[in-house]
Tab-separated table of C-alpha atoms in Angstrom:
chain	number	residue	atom	x	y	z
O	28	MET	CA	-0.064	-6.725	9.801
O	29	LEU	CA	-3.142	-7.390	11.886
O	30	ASN	CA	-6.224	-7.339	9.727
O	31	ASP	CA	-8.146	-4.881	11.873
O	32	ALA	CA	-10.473	-7.470	13.361
O	33	GLY	CA	-10.580	-5.694	16.671
O	34	GLY	CA	-8.309	-4.221	19.283
O	35	TYR	CA	-7.998	-3.980	23.032
O	36	GLY	CA	-10.430	-1.084	23.303
O	37	GLN	CA	-14.188	-0.905	23.412
O	38	GLY	CA	-15.884	-2.136	20.274
O	39	GLU	CA	-19.260	-3.131	19.000
O	40	GLU	CA	-21.002	-5.110	21.679
O	41	GLY	CA	-23.821	-7.589	21.601
O	42	GLU	CA	-25.096	-10.315	23.863
O	43	ARG	CA	-24.764	-13.774	22.352
O	44	GLU	CA	-24.387	-17.307	23.533
O	45	ALA	CA	-20.830	-18.534	23.515
O	46	PRO	CA	-20.339	-21.301	20.939
O	47	ALA	CA	-21.286	-24.759	22.133
O	48	ASP	CA	-17.886	-26.069	21.040
O	49	ALA	CA	-15.943	-23.515	23.091
O	50	GLU	CA	-13.705	-26.211	24.558
O	51	GLN	CA	-12.953	-27.592	21.116
O	52	THR	CA	-12.310	-24.091	19.795
O	53	PHE	CA	-9.863	-23.369	22.571
O	54	GLN	CA	-7.977	-26.607	22.035
O	55	LYS	CA	-7.707	-25.823	18.340
O	56	LEU	CA	-6.427	-22.293	18.939
O	57	GLN	CA	-4.046	-23.440	21.665
O	58	LYS	CA	-2.656	-26.122	19.375
O	59	TRP	CA	-2.181	-23.609	16.564
O	60	CYS	CA	-0.455	-21.121	18.865
O	61	LYS	CA	1.980	-23.711	20.211
O	62	LEU	CA	2.611	-25.121	16.751
O	63	ASP	CA	3.404	-21.715	15.263
O	64	PHE	CA	5.395	-20.471	18.255
O	65	ASN	CA	7.567	-23.587	18.358
O	66	SER	CA	8.046	-23.807	14.613
O	67	LYS	CA	11.689	-23.959	13.592
O	68	GLY	CA	11.580	-20.710	11.657
O	69	GLN	CA	9.980	-18.624	14.403
O	70	VAL	CA	12.197	-20.052	17.161
O	71	ARG	CA	15.262	-19.131	15.143
O	72	TRP	CA	13.823	-15.733	14.219
O	73	ARG	CA	13.091	-14.784	17.850
O	74	THR	CA	16.605	-15.750	18.886
O	75	ASP	CA	18.116	-13.686	16.092
O	76	ALA	CA	15.672	-10.803	16.640
O	77	ARG	CA	16.673	-10.409	20.283
O	78	GLU	CA	20.308	-10.316	19.267
O	79	ASP	CA	19.478	-7.814	16.514
O	80	PHE	CA	17.752	-5.467	18.963
O	81	ASP	CA	20.719	-5.795	21.330
O	82	PHE	CA	23.144	-4.879	18.566
O	83	GLU	CA	21.039	-1.896	17.523
O	84	ALA	CA	20.935	-0.692	21.149
O	85	GLY	CA	24.696	-1.046	21.634
O	86	GLU	CA	24.553	-4.225	23.732
O	87	GLN	CA	26.943	-6.211	21.553
O	88	LEU	CA	28.864	-8.091	24.228
O	89	THR	CA	27.575	-11.075	26.129
O	90	GLU	CA	27.726	-11.240	29.914
O	91	ASP	CA	30.571	-13.772	29.623
O	92	ASP	CA	32.573	-11.356	27.471
O	93	LYS	CA	31.976	-8.555	29.957
O	94	SER	CA	33.066	-10.788	32.841
O	95	ILE	CA	36.312	-11.620	31.057
O	96	LEU	CA	37.052	-7.920	30.534
O	97	LYS	CA	36.219	-7.138	34.156
O	98	ASP	CA	38.452	-9.934	35.421
O	99	ALA	CA	41.250	-8.603	33.268
O	100	LYS	CA	40.563	-5.097	34.631
O	101	ARG	CA	39.986	-3.812	31.139
O	102	PRO	CA	37.353	-1.187	30.256
O	103	ILE	CA	34.211	-2.349	28.474
O	104	VAL	CA	34.246	-0.346	25.258
O	105	ILE	CA	31.664	-0.906	22.519
O	106	PHE	CA	31.727	0.865	19.170
O	107	ASN	CA	28.135	0.748	17.962
O	108	ARG	CA	28.329	0.774	14.169
O	109	VAL	CA	24.917	-0.829	13.737
O	110	GLY	CA	22.822	1.929	15.322
O	111	PRO	CA	23.931	4.717	12.933
O	112	VAL	CA	23.141	2.534	9.916
O	113	ILE	CA	19.664	1.797	11.269
O	114	ASP	CA	19.142	5.502	11.976
O	115	SER	CA	20.177	6.341	8.417
O	116	VAL	CA	17.811	3.844	6.777
O	117	ALA	CA	14.925	4.802	9.076
O	118	GLY	CA	15.594	8.462	8.338
O	119	GLN	CA	15.345	7.796	4.610
O	120	GLU	CA	11.892	6.329	5.161
O	121	VAL	CA	10.799	9.336	7.232
O	122	GLY	CA	12.015	11.719	4.537
O	123	ASN	CA	10.248	9.808	1.749
O	124	ARG	CA	6.968	8.763	3.297
O	125	GLN	CA	4.254	7.391	1.051
O	126	GLU	CA	0.769	8.876	0.856
O	127	VAL	CA	-2.473	6.970	0.456
O	128	GLN	CA	-4.155	8.120	-2.720
O	129	TYR	CA	-7.154	6.745	-4.599
O	130	LEU	CA	-6.890	6.969	-8.381
O	131	PRO	CA	-9.913	6.874	-10.715
O	132	ARG	CA	-10.083	4.011	-13.194
O	133	SER	CA	-13.007	5.238	-15.267
O	134	GLU	CA	-14.686	8.488	-16.220
O	135	GLY	CA	-16.842	10.005	-13.531
O	136	ASP	CA	-14.807	8.553	-10.659
O	137	VAL	CA	-12.574	11.581	-10.119
O	138	LYS	CA	-14.772	13.297	-7.542
O	139	VAL	CA	-15.457	10.080	-5.652
O	140	ASN	CA	-11.755	9.232	-5.474
O	141	GLU	CA	-10.910	12.721	-4.255
O	142	ILE	CA	-13.351	12.220	-1.376
O	143	LEU	CA	-11.835	8.808	-0.585
O	144	THR	CA	-8.324	10.254	-0.648
O	145	ALA	CA	-9.340	13.065	1.708
O	146	ALA	CA	-11.027	10.566	4.058
O	147	ALA	CA	-7.922	8.365	4.143
O	148	LYS	CA	-5.737	11.392	4.824
O	149	TRP	CA	-8.008	12.499	7.672
O	150	PHE	CA	-8.011	8.977	9.143
O	151	ARG	CA	-4.221	8.825	9.170
O	152	GLN	CA	-3.812	12.331	10.566
O	153	GLN	CA	-6.150	11.539	13.472
O	154	CYS	CA	-3.916	8.748	14.763
O	155	ASP	CA	-0.382	9.822	13.767
O	156	ALA	CA	-0.240	6.891	11.399
O	157	GLU	CA	3.020	8.043	9.842
O	158	ASP	CA	4.879	7.889	13.153
O	159	GLU	CA	3.469	4.448	13.979
O	160	GLU	CA	4.378	3.123	10.547
O	161	SER	CA	7.869	4.593	10.850
O	162	ASP	CA	8.335	2.740	14.147
O	163	ALA	CA	7.158	-0.473	12.504
O	164	PHE	CA	9.499	0.158	9.572
O	165	ARG	CA	12.401	0.545	11.994
O	166	ASP	CA	11.442	-2.797	13.574
O	167	MET	CA	11.464	-4.337	10.118
O	168	VAL	CA	14.927	-2.948	9.383
O	169	VAL	CA	16.274	-4.268	12.692
O	170	CYS	CA	14.704	-7.713	12.922
O	171	GLY	CA	12.924	-8.299	9.617
O	172	MET	CA	9.366	-7.976	10.937
O	173	GLY	CA	7.262	-4.839	11.426
O	174	TRP	CA	3.634	-4.908	12.580
O	175	THR	CA	0.857	-2.322	12.688
O	176	GLU	CA	-2.828	-2.664	13.507
O	177	THR	CA	-5.719	-0.598	12.185
O	178	LEU	CA	-8.745	-0.328	14.455
O	179	LEU	CA	-11.472	1.888	15.860
O	180	ASP	CA	-11.207	2.791	19.553
O	181	TYR	CA	-14.527	3.352	21.317
O	182	GLU	CA	-13.210	4.096	24.796
O	183	ASP	CA	-12.973	7.871	24.421
O	184	ASN	CA	-15.418	8.384	21.581
O	185	PRO	CA	-18.649	6.355	21.255
O	186	GLU	CA	-18.501	6.887	17.498
O	187	GLY	CA	-15.032	5.370	17.350
O	188	ASP	CA	-11.625	6.997	17.039
O	189	PRO	CA	-9.464	5.744	14.161
O	190	LYS	CA	-6.143	4.296	15.227
O	191	ILE	CA	-3.125	2.769	13.557
O	192	GLU	CA	-0.769	1.379	16.178
O	193	ARG	CA	2.604	-0.287	16.031
O	194	ARG	CA	2.803	-3.720	17.631
O	195	ASP	CA	5.850	-5.265	19.250
O	196	PRO	CA	7.230	-7.894	16.809
O	197	LEU	CA	8.251	-10.167	19.685
O	198	GLU	CA	4.619	-10.309	20.839
O	199	MET	CA	3.383	-11.660	17.515
O	200	VAL	CA	2.959	-15.291	16.478
O	201	TRP	CA	1.935	-15.886	12.883
O	202	ASP	CA	0.882	-18.818	10.746
O	203	SER	CA	3.959	-20.995	10.310
O	204	GLY	CA	2.510	-22.340	7.074
O	205	ALA	CA	2.437	-18.928	5.359
O	206	SER	CA	4.917	-18.673	2.506
O	207	LYS	CA	4.038	-15.526	0.572
O	208	ARG	CA	5.554	-12.098	1.110
O	209	ASN	CA	4.046	-10.023	3.897
O	210	LEU	CA	2.328	-13.218	5.101
O	211	LYS	CA	-0.531	-12.574	2.701
O	212	ASP	CA	-1.550	-16.230	2.743
O	213	MET	CA	-1.620	-16.686	6.529
O	214	ARG	CA	-4.814	-18.086	8.028
O	215	ARG	CA	-4.217	-17.098	11.654
O	216	VAL	CA	-2.246	-14.743	13.864
O	217	PHE	CA	-1.780	-14.490	17.637
O	218	HIS	CA	-0.914	-11.490	19.790
O	219	ILE	CA	0.597	-12.586	23.107
O	220	ARG	CA	0.325	-9.643	25.459
O	221	ARG	CA	1.931	-9.993	28.874
O	222	GLY	CA	1.473	-7.782	31.916
O	223	VAL	CA	-2.101	-6.738	31.085
O	224	PRO	CA	-3.660	-5.082	34.159
O	225	LEU	CA	-6.374	-7.238	35.650
O	226	ASP	CA	-9.010	-4.505	35.477
O	227	GLU	CA	-8.297	-4.055	31.763
O	228	ALA	CA	-8.634	-7.795	31.186
O	229	LYS	CA	-11.966	-7.780	33.032
O	230	ALA	CA	-13.196	-4.908	30.880
O	231	LEU	CA	-12.311	-6.842	27.738
O	232	CYS	CA	-14.013	-10.062	28.839
O	233	PRO	CA	-16.568	-9.276	31.564
O	234	GLY	CA	-18.380	-12.602	31.210
O	235	ASP	CA	-21.770	-13.393	32.686
O	236	PRO	CA	-22.707	-11.178	35.672
O	237	ASP	CA	-24.381	-14.181	37.311
O	238	ARG	CA	-21.254	-16.311	36.956
O	239	PRO	CA	-18.295	-13.914	36.835
O	240	PHE	CA	-14.833	-15.063	35.966
O	241	GLU	CA	-12.335	-15.506	38.749
O	242	ASP	CA	-9.136	-13.493	38.619
O	243	CYS	CA	-7.036	-16.535	37.757
O	244	ASP	CA	-9.289	-17.262	34.777
O	245	TYR	CA	-7.878	-14.249	32.954
O	246	HIS	CA	-4.271	-15.453	33.050
O	247	ALA	CA	-3.317	-17.670	30.116
O	248	SER	CA	-0.817	-19.654	32.144
O	249	TRP	CA	-0.523	-22.236	29.376
O	250	VAL	CA	1.442	-19.675	27.346
O	251	ASP	CA	4.339	-19.993	29.797
O	252	SER	CA	4.741	-23.602	28.698
O	253	VAL	CA	5.103	-22.485	25.101
O	254	GLY	CA	8.871	-22.151	25.386
O	255	GLU	CA	11.655	-22.032	22.878
O	256	LYS	CA	13.095	-25.420	22.107
O	257	ASP	CA	16.704	-24.342	22.315
O	258	GLU	CA	16.491	-22.363	25.543
O	259	ASP	CA	13.272	-23.682	27.109
O	260	LYS	CA	12.248	-20.160	28.048
O	261	PRO	CA	8.895	-18.479	27.542
O	262	HIS	CA	8.331	-15.607	25.199
O	263	GLU	CA	10.510	-12.524	25.740
O	264	ASN	CA	12.176	-13.838	28.888
O	265	ASN	CA	15.762	-13.373	27.754
O	266	ASN	CA	15.653	-9.857	26.338
O	267	ARG	CA	15.789	-6.999	28.791
O	268	PHE	CA	14.367	-4.544	26.287
O	269	TYR	CA	11.132	-6.548	26.161
O	270	ASP	CA	10.761	-7.639	29.785
O	271	LYS	CA	7.837	-5.385	30.637
O	272	GLY	CA	7.599	-6.661	34.214
O	273	ASP	CA	11.275	-6.085	34.964
O	274	THR	CA	12.359	-2.610	36.018
O	275	ASN	CA	16.072	-3.516	35.925
O	276	ASN	CA	16.526	-2.001	39.387
O	277	GLY	CA	15.930	-5.071	41.524
O	278	GLU	CA	12.223	-4.370	41.983
O	279	ASP	CA	9.398	-6.197	40.276
O	280	GLY	CA	7.074	-4.250	38.044
O	281	ASP	CA	3.291	-4.209	38.303
O	282	GLU	CA	1.956	-7.722	38.047
O	283	GLY	CA	-0.539	-8.444	35.333
O	284	VAL	CA	-2.092	-11.299	33.429
O	285	THR	CA	-1.215	-12.794	30.084
O	286	LEU	CA	-3.853	-12.528	27.379
O	287	VAL	CA	-3.671	-14.124	23.973
O	288	ARG	CA	-5.682	-12.558	21.193
O	289	ALA	CA	-6.324	-14.909	18.306
O	290	GLN	CA	-7.538	-13.928	14.853
O	291	TRP	CA	-8.297	-16.488	12.185
O	292	TRP	CA	-10.593	-17.163	9.282
O	293	GLU	CA	-12.689	-20.161	8.353
O	294	ARG	CA	-14.485	-21.248	5.234
O	295	VAL	CA	-18.225	-21.633	5.717
O	296	PRO	CA	-20.858	-22.830	3.233
O	297	VAL	CA	-23.185	-20.213	1.774
O	298	TYR	CA	-25.979	-20.219	-0.762
O	299	LEU	CA	-26.229	-17.728	-3.612
O	300	VAL	CA	-29.966	-17.359	-4.200
O	301	ALA	CA	-31.864	-15.385	-6.804
O	302	ASP	CA	-34.154	-13.033	-4.890
O	303	PRO	CA	-37.747	-14.199	-5.509
O	304	THR	CA	-38.974	-10.597	-5.360
O	305	ASN	CA	-36.199	-9.258	-7.608
O	306	PRO	CA	-34.493	-11.806	-9.874
O	307	ASP	CA	-31.691	-9.340	-10.656
O	308	ASN	CA	-30.649	-9.345	-7.002
O	309	ILE	CA	-28.498	-12.182	-5.629
O	310	LEU	CA	-28.854	-13.027	-1.933
O	311	THR	CA	-25.982	-14.573	0.056
O	312	LEU	CA	-27.493	-16.770	2.766
O	313	ASP	CA	-26.124	-19.155	5.347
O	314	LYS	CA	-27.601	-22.609	5.813
O	315	ASP	CA	-30.283	-21.634	8.341
O	316	ASP	CA	-31.487	-18.597	6.391
O	317	PHE	CA	-31.519	-20.623	3.179
O	318	GLU	CA	-33.636	-23.371	4.725
O	319	GLN	CA	-36.129	-20.829	6.081
O	320	LEU	CA	-36.431	-19.055	2.740
O	321	SER	CA	-36.709	-22.387	0.919
O	322	ALA	CA	-39.534	-23.474	3.230
O	323	LYS	CA	-41.401	-20.225	2.584
O	324	ALA	CA	-40.959	-20.646	-1.179
O	325	LYS	CA	-42.402	-24.160	-1.025
O	326	LEU	CA	-45.424	-22.919	0.911
O	327	ALA	CA	-45.958	-20.339	-1.817
O	328	GLY	CA	-45.773	-23.079	-4.452
O	329	GLY	CA	-42.437	-21.969	-5.910
O	330	ALA	CA	-38.808	-23.025	-5.879
O	331	LEU	CA	-35.563	-21.185	-5.314
O	332	ARG	CA	-32.863	-20.811	-7.909
O	333	PHE	CA	-29.572	-21.142	-6.073
O	334	THR	CA	-26.019	-22.399	-6.133
O	335	LYS	CA	-23.871	-23.509	-3.212
O	336	SER	CA	-20.538	-21.833	-2.531
O	337	THR	CA	-18.160	-20.930	0.317
O	338	ARG	CA	-16.823	-17.720	1.793
O	339	LYS	CA	-14.355	-16.662	4.451
O	340	VAL	CA	-15.526	-15.675	7.922
O	341	TYR	CA	-13.049	-13.784	10.113
O	342	ARG	CA	-13.167	-14.511	13.830
O	343	GLN	CA	-11.442	-13.245	16.956
O	344	ALA	CA	-11.131	-14.588	20.502
O	345	TYR	CA	-9.377	-13.597	23.710
O	346	LEU	CA	-7.847	-16.660	25.328
O	347	GLY	CA	-7.536	-17.010	29.067
O	348	SER	CA	-7.138	-20.063	31.264
O	349	ARG	CA	-10.682	-21.403	31.599
O	350	THR	CA	-13.675	-22.196	29.459
O	351	ARG	CA	-17.255	-21.220	30.161
O	352	PRO	CA	-19.044	-22.915	27.228
O	353	LYS	CA	-22.524	-21.538	27.945
O	354	LYS	CA	-21.605	-18.084	29.124
O	355	VAL	CA	-22.801	-14.873	27.562
O	356	PHE	CA	-19.944	-12.895	26.118
O	357	ARG	CA	-19.439	-9.608	24.364
O	358	LEU	CA	-19.030	-9.584	20.645
O	359	ARG	CA	-16.045	-7.555	19.488
O	360	SER	CA	-15.495	-7.107	15.796
O	361	ARG	CA	-14.431	-4.121	13.764
O	362	LEU	CA	-13.835	-3.199	10.165
O	363	PRO	CA	-13.998	-6.718	8.736
O	364	VAL	CA	-11.764	-7.323	5.767
O	365	MET	CA	-14.636	-9.337	4.307
O	366	PRO	CA	-18.272	-9.675	5.419
O	367	ARG	CA	-18.508	-11.949	8.384
O	368	ASP	CA	-21.321	-13.819	10.061
O	369	GLU	CA	-20.076	-13.355	13.599
O	370	GLY	CA	-17.044	-12.546	15.650
O	371	SER	CA	-15.949	-14.053	18.902
O	372	GLY	CA	-14.481	-12.345	21.911
O	373	ALA	CA	-15.100	-15.070	24.439
O	374	LEU	CA	-12.646	-15.917	27.145
O	375	VAL	CA	-12.189	-19.536	26.180
O	376	GLU	CA	-9.752	-22.214	27.120
C-alpha cells in the first residue's frame, strides 16, 4: 500500500532548489528500481500474475493451443471455473466489509474517539473507499497483491479532496528486500505509470520557466530496458489486459510518456534539545538548526542540553529521462506517515 506521500494531482507547492546531488539521487533510485524489478521473486510473480489474470478472464488457452484447435477445425471451448470462484470470494468481502472505528483506551476519550470515527467515515464516504478497496481485494485474490493509495487531490478543490484509489498491481515495484507481511518493512516503492499524457506530465513537473524541460525529458526511456530476465520484455508488454496503449483493433492508442514515481525513506541525524526557555519542552532539530541554536546559547553564556538521535524522513520524486541539478522544482508532499524535513518532486535522472 502506498504510504500516502503524494499522488498525481495537485499538492502542496513551494519553490526550492533541487538537491545538489540530483544526479547521484537519480542513479541511486534507478539502481533500486532495476534491482527490485529484476529480482527473482518479482520476475516470477509478474509472470504468474499475468497468467492468473488471464485465467480469471477466461483466457486459459495459449495462442499455440488455439492454433492447434483451429488447424484441426475444432471449436475453441473454454470452461472458466476460476472466474466464479473469484466472484464468490470477492462477493464475501463485499458482504462483510470492515469499518474504521476508533476505540477509547482511557476514561475521557469516548467523545474524542467518536469524532475521529465520524471523520474517518466521512473521509471514506467522500472517495468511495469501499469500492476501491474491494477492487484491490479482488486483485489480491487473483494475483496475491492488492494496492491502494490514500491522498489528497487539490485539482478540483484547493482545500484538498480525500481520495483512496486502487493501483494496478502490475504497475508496482516494491523493495525486494522486504520480508514481513504486507511489506511493512519495505524502504522504497516505485509506481511505473505508462501512457501518461504529456500535458499531465508537464503539470506534475513544470520545471524552471527560464529553462523548461523538453518533451523528451519527461519520458523515462530507461524503464524500457528494465526487462524481465526470462522474456526480455518491458513491464506489461505481454498481457493484453494491461497494454494501455493497445486498442486490440489494429490501431495504436494515444501516445504518452512513462513516468516513474519513487517513494523512499532515509535516516537522518537529529538533535533532541531541552528548550532553553521551557526545560519541559523537547525540541527536535536538524544539524543546521542545532548549530544556530547552539551558537546563540554560547553568546548568551549558556550551554544546550541535548542528545543525538536519528529519525526517518520520507521522500518522493518523479523520474524522467534527464537531470537538471540546479533547477527550481515544485515540492509535492502530503499526509506524511511521520514528520519529514522535505519532500522531493523533481524530475531527476
